[in-house]
Coordinates of N, CA and C and ligand atoms in Angstrom, one line a residue:
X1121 N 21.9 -12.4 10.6 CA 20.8 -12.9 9.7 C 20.1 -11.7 9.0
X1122 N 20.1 -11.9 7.9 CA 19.1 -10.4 7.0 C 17.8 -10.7 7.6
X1123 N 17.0 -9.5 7.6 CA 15.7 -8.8 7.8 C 15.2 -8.8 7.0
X1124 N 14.2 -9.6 6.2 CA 13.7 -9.3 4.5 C 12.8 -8.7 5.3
X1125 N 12.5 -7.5 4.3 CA 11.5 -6.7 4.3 C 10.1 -7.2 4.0
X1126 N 8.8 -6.8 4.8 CA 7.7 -6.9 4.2 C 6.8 -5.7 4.2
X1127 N 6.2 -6.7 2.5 CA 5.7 -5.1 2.0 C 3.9 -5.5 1.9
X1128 N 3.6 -4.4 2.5 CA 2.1 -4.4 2.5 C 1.7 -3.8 1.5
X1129 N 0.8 -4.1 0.3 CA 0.3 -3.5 -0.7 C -1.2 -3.9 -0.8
X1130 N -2.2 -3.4 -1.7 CA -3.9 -3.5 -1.7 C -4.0 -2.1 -1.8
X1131 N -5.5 -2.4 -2.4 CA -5.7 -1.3 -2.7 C -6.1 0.3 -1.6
X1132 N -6.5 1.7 -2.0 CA -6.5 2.1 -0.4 C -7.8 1.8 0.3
X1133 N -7.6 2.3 1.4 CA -8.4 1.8 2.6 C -8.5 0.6 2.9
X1134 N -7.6 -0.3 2.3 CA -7.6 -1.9 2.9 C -6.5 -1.9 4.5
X1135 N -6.0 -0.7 4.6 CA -5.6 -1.1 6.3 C -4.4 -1.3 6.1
X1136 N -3.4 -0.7 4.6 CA -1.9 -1.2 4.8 C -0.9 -0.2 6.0
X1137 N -1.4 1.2 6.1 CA -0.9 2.0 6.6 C -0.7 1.6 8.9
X1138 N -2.2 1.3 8.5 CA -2.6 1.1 10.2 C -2.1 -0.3 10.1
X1139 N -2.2 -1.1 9.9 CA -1.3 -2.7 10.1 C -0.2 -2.8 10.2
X1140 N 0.4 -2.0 9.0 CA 1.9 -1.6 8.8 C 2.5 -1.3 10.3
X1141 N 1.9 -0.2 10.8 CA 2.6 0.6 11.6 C 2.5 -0.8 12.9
X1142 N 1.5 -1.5 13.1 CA 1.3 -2.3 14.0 C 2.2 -3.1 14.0
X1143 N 2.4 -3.6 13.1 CA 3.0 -5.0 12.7 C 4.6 -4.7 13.2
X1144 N 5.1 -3.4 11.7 CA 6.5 -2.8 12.6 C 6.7 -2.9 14.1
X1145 N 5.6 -2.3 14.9 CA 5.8 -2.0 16.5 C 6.1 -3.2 17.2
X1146 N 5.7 -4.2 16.6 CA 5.5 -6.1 17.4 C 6.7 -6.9 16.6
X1147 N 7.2 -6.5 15.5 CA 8.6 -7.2 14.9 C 9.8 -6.8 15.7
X1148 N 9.5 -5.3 15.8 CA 10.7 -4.7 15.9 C 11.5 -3.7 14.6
X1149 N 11.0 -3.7 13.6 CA 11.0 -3.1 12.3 C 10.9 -1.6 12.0
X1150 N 11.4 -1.4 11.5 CA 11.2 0.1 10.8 C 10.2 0.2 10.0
X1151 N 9.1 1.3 9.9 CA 7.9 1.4 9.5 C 7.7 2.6 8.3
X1152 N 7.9 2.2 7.2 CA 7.8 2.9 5.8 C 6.2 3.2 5.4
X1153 N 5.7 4.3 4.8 CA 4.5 4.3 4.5 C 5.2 5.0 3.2
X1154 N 4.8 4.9 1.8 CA 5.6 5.2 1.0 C 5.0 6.7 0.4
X1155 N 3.6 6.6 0.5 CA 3.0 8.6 0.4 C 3.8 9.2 1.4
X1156 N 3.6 9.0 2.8 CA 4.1 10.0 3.4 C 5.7 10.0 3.3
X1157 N 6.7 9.1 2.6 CA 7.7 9.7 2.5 C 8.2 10.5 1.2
X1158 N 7.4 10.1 0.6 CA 7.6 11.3 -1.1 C 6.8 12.7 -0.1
X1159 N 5.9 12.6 0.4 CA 5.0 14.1 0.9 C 6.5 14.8 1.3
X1160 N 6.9 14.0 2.3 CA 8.2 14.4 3.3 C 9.5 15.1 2.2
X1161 N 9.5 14.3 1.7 CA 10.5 14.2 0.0 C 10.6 15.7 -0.2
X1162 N 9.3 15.7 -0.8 CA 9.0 16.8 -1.8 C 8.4 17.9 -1.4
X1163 N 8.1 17.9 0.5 CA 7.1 19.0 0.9 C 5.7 19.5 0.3
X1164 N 5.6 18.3 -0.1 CA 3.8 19.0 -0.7 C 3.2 17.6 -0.4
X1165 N 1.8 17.7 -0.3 CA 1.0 16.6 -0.1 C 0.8 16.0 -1.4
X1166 N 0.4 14.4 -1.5 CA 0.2 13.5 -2.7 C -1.1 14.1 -3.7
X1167 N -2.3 14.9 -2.9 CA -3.3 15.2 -3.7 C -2.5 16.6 -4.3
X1168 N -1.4 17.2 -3.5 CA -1.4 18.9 -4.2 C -0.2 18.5 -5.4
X1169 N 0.9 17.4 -5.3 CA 1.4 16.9 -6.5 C 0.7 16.4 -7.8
X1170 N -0.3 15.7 -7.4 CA -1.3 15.4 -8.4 C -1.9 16.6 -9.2
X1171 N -1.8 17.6 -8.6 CA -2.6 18.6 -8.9 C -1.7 19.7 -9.9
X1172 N -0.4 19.7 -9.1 CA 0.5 20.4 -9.9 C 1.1 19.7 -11.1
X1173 N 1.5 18.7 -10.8 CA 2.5 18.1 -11.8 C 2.0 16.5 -12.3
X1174 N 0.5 16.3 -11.8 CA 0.2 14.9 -12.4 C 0.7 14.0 -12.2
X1175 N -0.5 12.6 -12.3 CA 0.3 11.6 -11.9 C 1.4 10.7 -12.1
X1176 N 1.8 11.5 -13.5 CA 3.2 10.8 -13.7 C 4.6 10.6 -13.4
X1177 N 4.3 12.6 -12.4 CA 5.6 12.8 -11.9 C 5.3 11.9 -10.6
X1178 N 4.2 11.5 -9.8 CA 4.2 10.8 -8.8 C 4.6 9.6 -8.5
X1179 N 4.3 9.1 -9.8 CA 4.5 7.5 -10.0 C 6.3 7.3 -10.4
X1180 N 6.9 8.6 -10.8 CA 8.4 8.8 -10.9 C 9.0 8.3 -9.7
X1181 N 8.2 9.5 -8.6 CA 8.7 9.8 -6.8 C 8.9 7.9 -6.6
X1182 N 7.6 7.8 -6.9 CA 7.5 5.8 -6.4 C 8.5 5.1 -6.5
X1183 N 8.9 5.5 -8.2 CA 10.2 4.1 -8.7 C 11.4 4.5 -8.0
X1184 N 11.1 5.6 -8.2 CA 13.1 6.3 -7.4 C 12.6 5.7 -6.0
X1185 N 11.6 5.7 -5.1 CA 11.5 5.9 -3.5 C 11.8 4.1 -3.4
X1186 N 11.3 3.1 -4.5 CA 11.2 1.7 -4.3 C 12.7 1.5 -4.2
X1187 N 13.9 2.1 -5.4 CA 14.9 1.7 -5.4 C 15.6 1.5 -4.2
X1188 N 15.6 3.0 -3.7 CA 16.0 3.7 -2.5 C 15.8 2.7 -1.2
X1189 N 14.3 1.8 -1.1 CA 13.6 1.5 -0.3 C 14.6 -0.4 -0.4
X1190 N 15.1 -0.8 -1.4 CA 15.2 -1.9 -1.6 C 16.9 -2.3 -1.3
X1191 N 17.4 -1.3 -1.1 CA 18.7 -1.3 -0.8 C 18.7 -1.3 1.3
X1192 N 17.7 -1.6 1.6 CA 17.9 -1.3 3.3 C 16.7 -3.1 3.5
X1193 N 16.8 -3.2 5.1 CA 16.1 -4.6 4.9 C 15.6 -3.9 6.7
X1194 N 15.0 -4.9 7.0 CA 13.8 -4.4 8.9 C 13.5 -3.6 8.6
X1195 N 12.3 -3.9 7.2 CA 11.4 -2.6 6.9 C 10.3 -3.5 6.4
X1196 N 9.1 -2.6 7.5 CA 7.5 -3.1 7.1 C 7.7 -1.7 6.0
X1197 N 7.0 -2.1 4.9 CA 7.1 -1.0 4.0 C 5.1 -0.8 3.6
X1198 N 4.3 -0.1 3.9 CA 2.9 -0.2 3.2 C 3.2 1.1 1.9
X1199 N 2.7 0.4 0.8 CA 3.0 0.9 -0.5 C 1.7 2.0 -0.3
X1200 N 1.7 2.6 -1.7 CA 1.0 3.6 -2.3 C 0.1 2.2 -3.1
X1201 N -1.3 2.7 -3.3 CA -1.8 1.2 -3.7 C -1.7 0.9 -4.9
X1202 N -1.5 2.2 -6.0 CA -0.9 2.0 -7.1 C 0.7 1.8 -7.4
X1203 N 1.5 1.8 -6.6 CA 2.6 1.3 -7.0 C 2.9 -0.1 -7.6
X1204 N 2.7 -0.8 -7.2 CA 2.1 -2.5 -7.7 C 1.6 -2.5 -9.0
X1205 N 1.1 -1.6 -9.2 CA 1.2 -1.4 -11.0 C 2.1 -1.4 -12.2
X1206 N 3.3 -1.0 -11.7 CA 4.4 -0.8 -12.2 C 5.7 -2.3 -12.1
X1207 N 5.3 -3.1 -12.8 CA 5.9 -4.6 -12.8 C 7.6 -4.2 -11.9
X1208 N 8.3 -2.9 -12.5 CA 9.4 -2.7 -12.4 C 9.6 -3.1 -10.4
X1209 N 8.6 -1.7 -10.1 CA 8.7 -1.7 -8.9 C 8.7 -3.5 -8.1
X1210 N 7.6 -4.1 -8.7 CA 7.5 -5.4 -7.8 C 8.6 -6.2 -7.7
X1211 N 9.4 -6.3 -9.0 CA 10.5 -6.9 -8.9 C 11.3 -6.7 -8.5
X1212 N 11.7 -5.3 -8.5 CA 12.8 -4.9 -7.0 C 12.2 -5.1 -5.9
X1213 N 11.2 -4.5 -5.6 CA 10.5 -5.2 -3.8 C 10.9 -6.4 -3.6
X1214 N 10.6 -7.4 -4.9 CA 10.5 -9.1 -4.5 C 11.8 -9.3 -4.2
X1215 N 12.8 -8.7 -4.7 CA 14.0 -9.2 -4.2 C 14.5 -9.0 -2.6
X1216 N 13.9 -7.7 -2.0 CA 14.2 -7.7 -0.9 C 13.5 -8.4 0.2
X1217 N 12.3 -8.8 -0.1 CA 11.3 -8.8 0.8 C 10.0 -9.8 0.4
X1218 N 9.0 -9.9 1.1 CA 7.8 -10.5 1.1 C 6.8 -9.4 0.4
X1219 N 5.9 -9.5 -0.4 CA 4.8 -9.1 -0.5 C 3.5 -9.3 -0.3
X1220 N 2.5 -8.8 0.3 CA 1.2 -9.6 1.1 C 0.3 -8.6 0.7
X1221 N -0.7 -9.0 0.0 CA -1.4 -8.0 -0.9 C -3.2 -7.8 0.6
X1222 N -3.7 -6.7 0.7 CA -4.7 -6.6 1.4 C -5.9 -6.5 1.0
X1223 N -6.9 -6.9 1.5 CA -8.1 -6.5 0.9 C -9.3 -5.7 1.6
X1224 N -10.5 -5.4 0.9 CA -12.1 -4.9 1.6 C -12.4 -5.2 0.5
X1225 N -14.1 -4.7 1.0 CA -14.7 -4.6 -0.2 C -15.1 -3.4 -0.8
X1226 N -15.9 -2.8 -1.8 CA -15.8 -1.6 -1.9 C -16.2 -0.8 -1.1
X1227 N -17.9 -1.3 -0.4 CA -18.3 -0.7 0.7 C -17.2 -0.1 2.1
X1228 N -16.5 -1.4 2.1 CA -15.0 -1.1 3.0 C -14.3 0.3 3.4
X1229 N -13.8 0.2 2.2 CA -13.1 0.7 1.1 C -13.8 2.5 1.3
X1230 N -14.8 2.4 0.6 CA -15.6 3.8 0.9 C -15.4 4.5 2.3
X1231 N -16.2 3.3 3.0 CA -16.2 3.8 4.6 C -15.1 4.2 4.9
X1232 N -14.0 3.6 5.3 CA -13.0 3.8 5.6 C -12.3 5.0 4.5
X1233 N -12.1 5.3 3.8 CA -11.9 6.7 3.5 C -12.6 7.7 3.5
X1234 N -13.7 7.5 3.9 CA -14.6 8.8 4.1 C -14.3 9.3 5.3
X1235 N -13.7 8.0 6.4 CA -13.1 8.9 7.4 C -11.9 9.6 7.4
X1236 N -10.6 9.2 6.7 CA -9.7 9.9 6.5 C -9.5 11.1 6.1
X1237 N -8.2 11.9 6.6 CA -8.2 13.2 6.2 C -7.6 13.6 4.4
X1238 N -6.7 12.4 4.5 CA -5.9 12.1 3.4 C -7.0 12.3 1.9
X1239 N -6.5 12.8 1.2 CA -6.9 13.0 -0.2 C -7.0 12.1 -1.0
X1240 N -7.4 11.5 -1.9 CA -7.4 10.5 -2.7 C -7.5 11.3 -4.2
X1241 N -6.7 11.5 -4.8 CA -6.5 12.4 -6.0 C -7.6 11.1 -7.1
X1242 N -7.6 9.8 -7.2 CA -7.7 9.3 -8.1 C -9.5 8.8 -7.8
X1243 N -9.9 9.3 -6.6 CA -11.2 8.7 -5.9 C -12.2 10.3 -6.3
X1244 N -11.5 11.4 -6.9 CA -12.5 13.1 -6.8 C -13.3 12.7 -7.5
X1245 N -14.5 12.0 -7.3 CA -15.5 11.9 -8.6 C -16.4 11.6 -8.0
X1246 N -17.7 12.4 -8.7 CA -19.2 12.2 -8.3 C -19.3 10.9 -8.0
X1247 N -19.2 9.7 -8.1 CA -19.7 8.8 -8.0 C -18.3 7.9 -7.1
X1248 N -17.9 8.1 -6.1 CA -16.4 7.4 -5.7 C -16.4 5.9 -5.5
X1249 N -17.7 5.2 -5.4 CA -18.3 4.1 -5.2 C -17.7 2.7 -6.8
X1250 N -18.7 4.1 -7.7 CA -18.5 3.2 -8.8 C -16.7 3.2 -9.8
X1251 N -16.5 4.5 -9.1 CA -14.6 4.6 -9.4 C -14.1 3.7 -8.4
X1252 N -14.2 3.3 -7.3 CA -13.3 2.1 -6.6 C -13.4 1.0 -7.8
X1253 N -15.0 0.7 -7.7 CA -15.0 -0.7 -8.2 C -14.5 -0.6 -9.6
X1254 N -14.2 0.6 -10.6 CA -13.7 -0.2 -11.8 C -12.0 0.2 -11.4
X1255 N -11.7 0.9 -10.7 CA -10.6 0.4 -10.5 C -9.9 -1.0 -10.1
X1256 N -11.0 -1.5 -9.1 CA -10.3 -2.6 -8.0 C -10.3 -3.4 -9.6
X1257 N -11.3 -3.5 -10.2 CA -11.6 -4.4 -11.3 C -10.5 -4.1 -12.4
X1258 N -9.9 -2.6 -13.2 CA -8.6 -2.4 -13.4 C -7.6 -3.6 -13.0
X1259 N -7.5 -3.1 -11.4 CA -6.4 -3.9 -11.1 C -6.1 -5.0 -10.5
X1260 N -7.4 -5.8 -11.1 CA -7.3 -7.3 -9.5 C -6.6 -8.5 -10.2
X1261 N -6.1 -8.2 -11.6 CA -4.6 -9.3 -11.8 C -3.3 -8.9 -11.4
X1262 N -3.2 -8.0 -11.1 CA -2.6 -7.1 -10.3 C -2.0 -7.9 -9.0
X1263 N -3.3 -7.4 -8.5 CA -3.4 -7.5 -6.9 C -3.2 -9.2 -6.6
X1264 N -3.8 -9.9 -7.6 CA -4.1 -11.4 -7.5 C -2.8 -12.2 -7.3
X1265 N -1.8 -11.1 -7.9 CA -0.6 -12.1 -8.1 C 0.2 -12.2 -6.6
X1266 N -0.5 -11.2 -5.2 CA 0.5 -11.7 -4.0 C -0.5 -12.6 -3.1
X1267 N 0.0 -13.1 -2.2 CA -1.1 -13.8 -1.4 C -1.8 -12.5 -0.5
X1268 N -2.8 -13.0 -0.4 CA -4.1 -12.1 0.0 C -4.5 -12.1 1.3
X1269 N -4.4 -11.3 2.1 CA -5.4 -11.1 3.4 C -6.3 -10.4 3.5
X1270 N -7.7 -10.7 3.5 CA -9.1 -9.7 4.1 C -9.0 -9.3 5.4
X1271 N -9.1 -8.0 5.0 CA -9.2 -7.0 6.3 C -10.8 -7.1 6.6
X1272 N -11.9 -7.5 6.1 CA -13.4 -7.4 6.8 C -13.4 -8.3 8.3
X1273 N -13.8 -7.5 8.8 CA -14.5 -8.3 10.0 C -13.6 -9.2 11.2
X1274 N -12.5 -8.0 10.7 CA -11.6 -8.8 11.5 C -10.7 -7.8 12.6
X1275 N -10.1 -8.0 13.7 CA -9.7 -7.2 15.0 C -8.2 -6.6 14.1
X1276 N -7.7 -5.8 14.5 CA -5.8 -5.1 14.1 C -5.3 -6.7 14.6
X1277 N -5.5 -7.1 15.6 CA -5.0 -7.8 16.4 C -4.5 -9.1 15.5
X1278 N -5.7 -9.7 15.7 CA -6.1 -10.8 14.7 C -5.3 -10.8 13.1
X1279 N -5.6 -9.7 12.8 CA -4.7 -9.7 11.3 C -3.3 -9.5 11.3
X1280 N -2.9 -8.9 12.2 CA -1.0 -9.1 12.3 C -1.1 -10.3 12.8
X1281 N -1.5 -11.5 13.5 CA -1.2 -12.6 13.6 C -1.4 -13.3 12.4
X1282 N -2.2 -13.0 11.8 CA -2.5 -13.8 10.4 C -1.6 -13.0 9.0
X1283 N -0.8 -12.4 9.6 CA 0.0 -11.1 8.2 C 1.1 -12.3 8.8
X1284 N 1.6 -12.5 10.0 CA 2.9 -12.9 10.5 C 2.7 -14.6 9.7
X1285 N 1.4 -15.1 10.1 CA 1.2 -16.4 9.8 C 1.5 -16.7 8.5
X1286 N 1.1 -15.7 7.5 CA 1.1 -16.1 5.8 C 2.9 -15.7 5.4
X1287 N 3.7 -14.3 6.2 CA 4.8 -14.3 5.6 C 5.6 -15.7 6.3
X1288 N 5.2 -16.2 7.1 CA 6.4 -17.3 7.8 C 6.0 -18.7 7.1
X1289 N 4.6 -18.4 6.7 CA 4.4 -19.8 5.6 C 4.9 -19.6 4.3
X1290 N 5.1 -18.5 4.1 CA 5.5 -18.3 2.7 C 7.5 -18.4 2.0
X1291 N 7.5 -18.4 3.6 CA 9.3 -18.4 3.8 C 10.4 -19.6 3.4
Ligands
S3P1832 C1 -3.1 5.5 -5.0 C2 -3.1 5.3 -3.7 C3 -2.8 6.2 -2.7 C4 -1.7 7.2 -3.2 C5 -2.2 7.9 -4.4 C6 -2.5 6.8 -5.6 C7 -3.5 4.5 -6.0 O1 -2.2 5.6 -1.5 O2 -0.5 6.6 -3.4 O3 -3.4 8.6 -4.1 O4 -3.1 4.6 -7.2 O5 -4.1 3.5 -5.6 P1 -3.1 4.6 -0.5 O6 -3.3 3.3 -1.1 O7 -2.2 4.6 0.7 O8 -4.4 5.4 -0.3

C-alpha cells in the first residue's frame, strides 16, 4: 500500500515543525522539515541565504527541494510557510500527499517566535507584530485553500489526534 505523504503547511510559529516531528514519531513516517533540509543542502542558515543571495534564490532551493520531496511517499513533510505560495509547489505536493494547513493568531505567532533561536529573515522589522498581520492577511487565500487546524489552546497531544482525524476524513 503507498504511504501518501502529509504535508504540514501555515504560516511560522503555527507548530508545523514540533507536530510534524510528533506526528512522524506515532505514524511511523519519515520527518521532513523543509528549512532545515535546504540549511543542510547548502550549509548556510535560511536567514544568512537571505542575506547573501535573497529570497529568490531560496524560494529556487523550495521548488527543486518539493520535486525531490514528491518522488518518495512515509513523509510527514512541515513546509517553509512561504512555500504554499508558489501554486507550482502545491500541485506537486497534492499529488503525493495530503495537505493540512495550521493556524495561531498573531499574538501566537509572536510569542512563539520570540522564543526560537531560528531567524525569520522576512519578520526583521521594527514593528514584527504589524508584519505578521499584513502578511497572514497577504496570504490567507492562500492558506484558506487547505483544511485548517488551530493550534491555540490546545495540548501536542490533542492536535496530532485531530491532524490524524482531518487527514483520515479527508481520504
Ligand atoms: C518563511 C517561513 C520560514 C522560512 C523562511 C520564509 C515564509 O519557515 O521558510 O524564513 O515565507 O513564511 P517557517 O514557516 O518554518 O518559519
Amino acid at each position: 500500500m503507498p504511504q501518501k505523504n502529509i504535508i504540514l503547511t501555515g504560516f511560522m510559529g503555527t507548530g508545523k515543525t514540533t507536530l510534524g516531528r510528533l506526528l512522524a514519531n506515532q505514524i511511523g513516517y519519515e520527518f521532513i522539515d523543509t528549512d532545515a533540509q535546504i540549511e543542510k543542502q547548502i550549509g548556510q542558515t535560511i536567514a544568512d541565504l537571505f542575506q547573501t543571495q535573497g529570497e529568490t534564490a531560496f524560494r529556487k532551493l523550495e521548488a527543486k527541494l518539493v520535486k525531490e520531496l514528491a518522488k518518495r511517499e512515509g513523509l510527514v513533510i512541515a513546509t517553509g510557510g512561504g512555500l504554499v505560495l508558489n501554486p507550482k509547489n502545491v500541485a506537486t505536493l497534492r499529488k503525493t500527499g495530503r495537505i493540512v494547513c495550521l493556524t495561531a493568531t498573531p499574538e501566537e505567532i509572536l510569542t512563539r517566535i520570540s522564543k526560537q533561536q531560528d531567524v525569520r529573515p522576512l519578520l526583521q522589522e521594527k514593528d514584527p507584530r504589524a508584519k505578521i498581520i499584513e502578511l497572514l492577511q497577504q496570504r490567507t487565500s492562500v492558506y484558506q485553500q487547505f483544511p485548517q487546524l488551530s493550534t491555540s489552546k490546545q495540548t501536542l497531544e490533542q492536535l496530532v489526534d485531530k491532524l490524524l482525524e482531518l487527514i483520515n476524513s479527508n481520504s
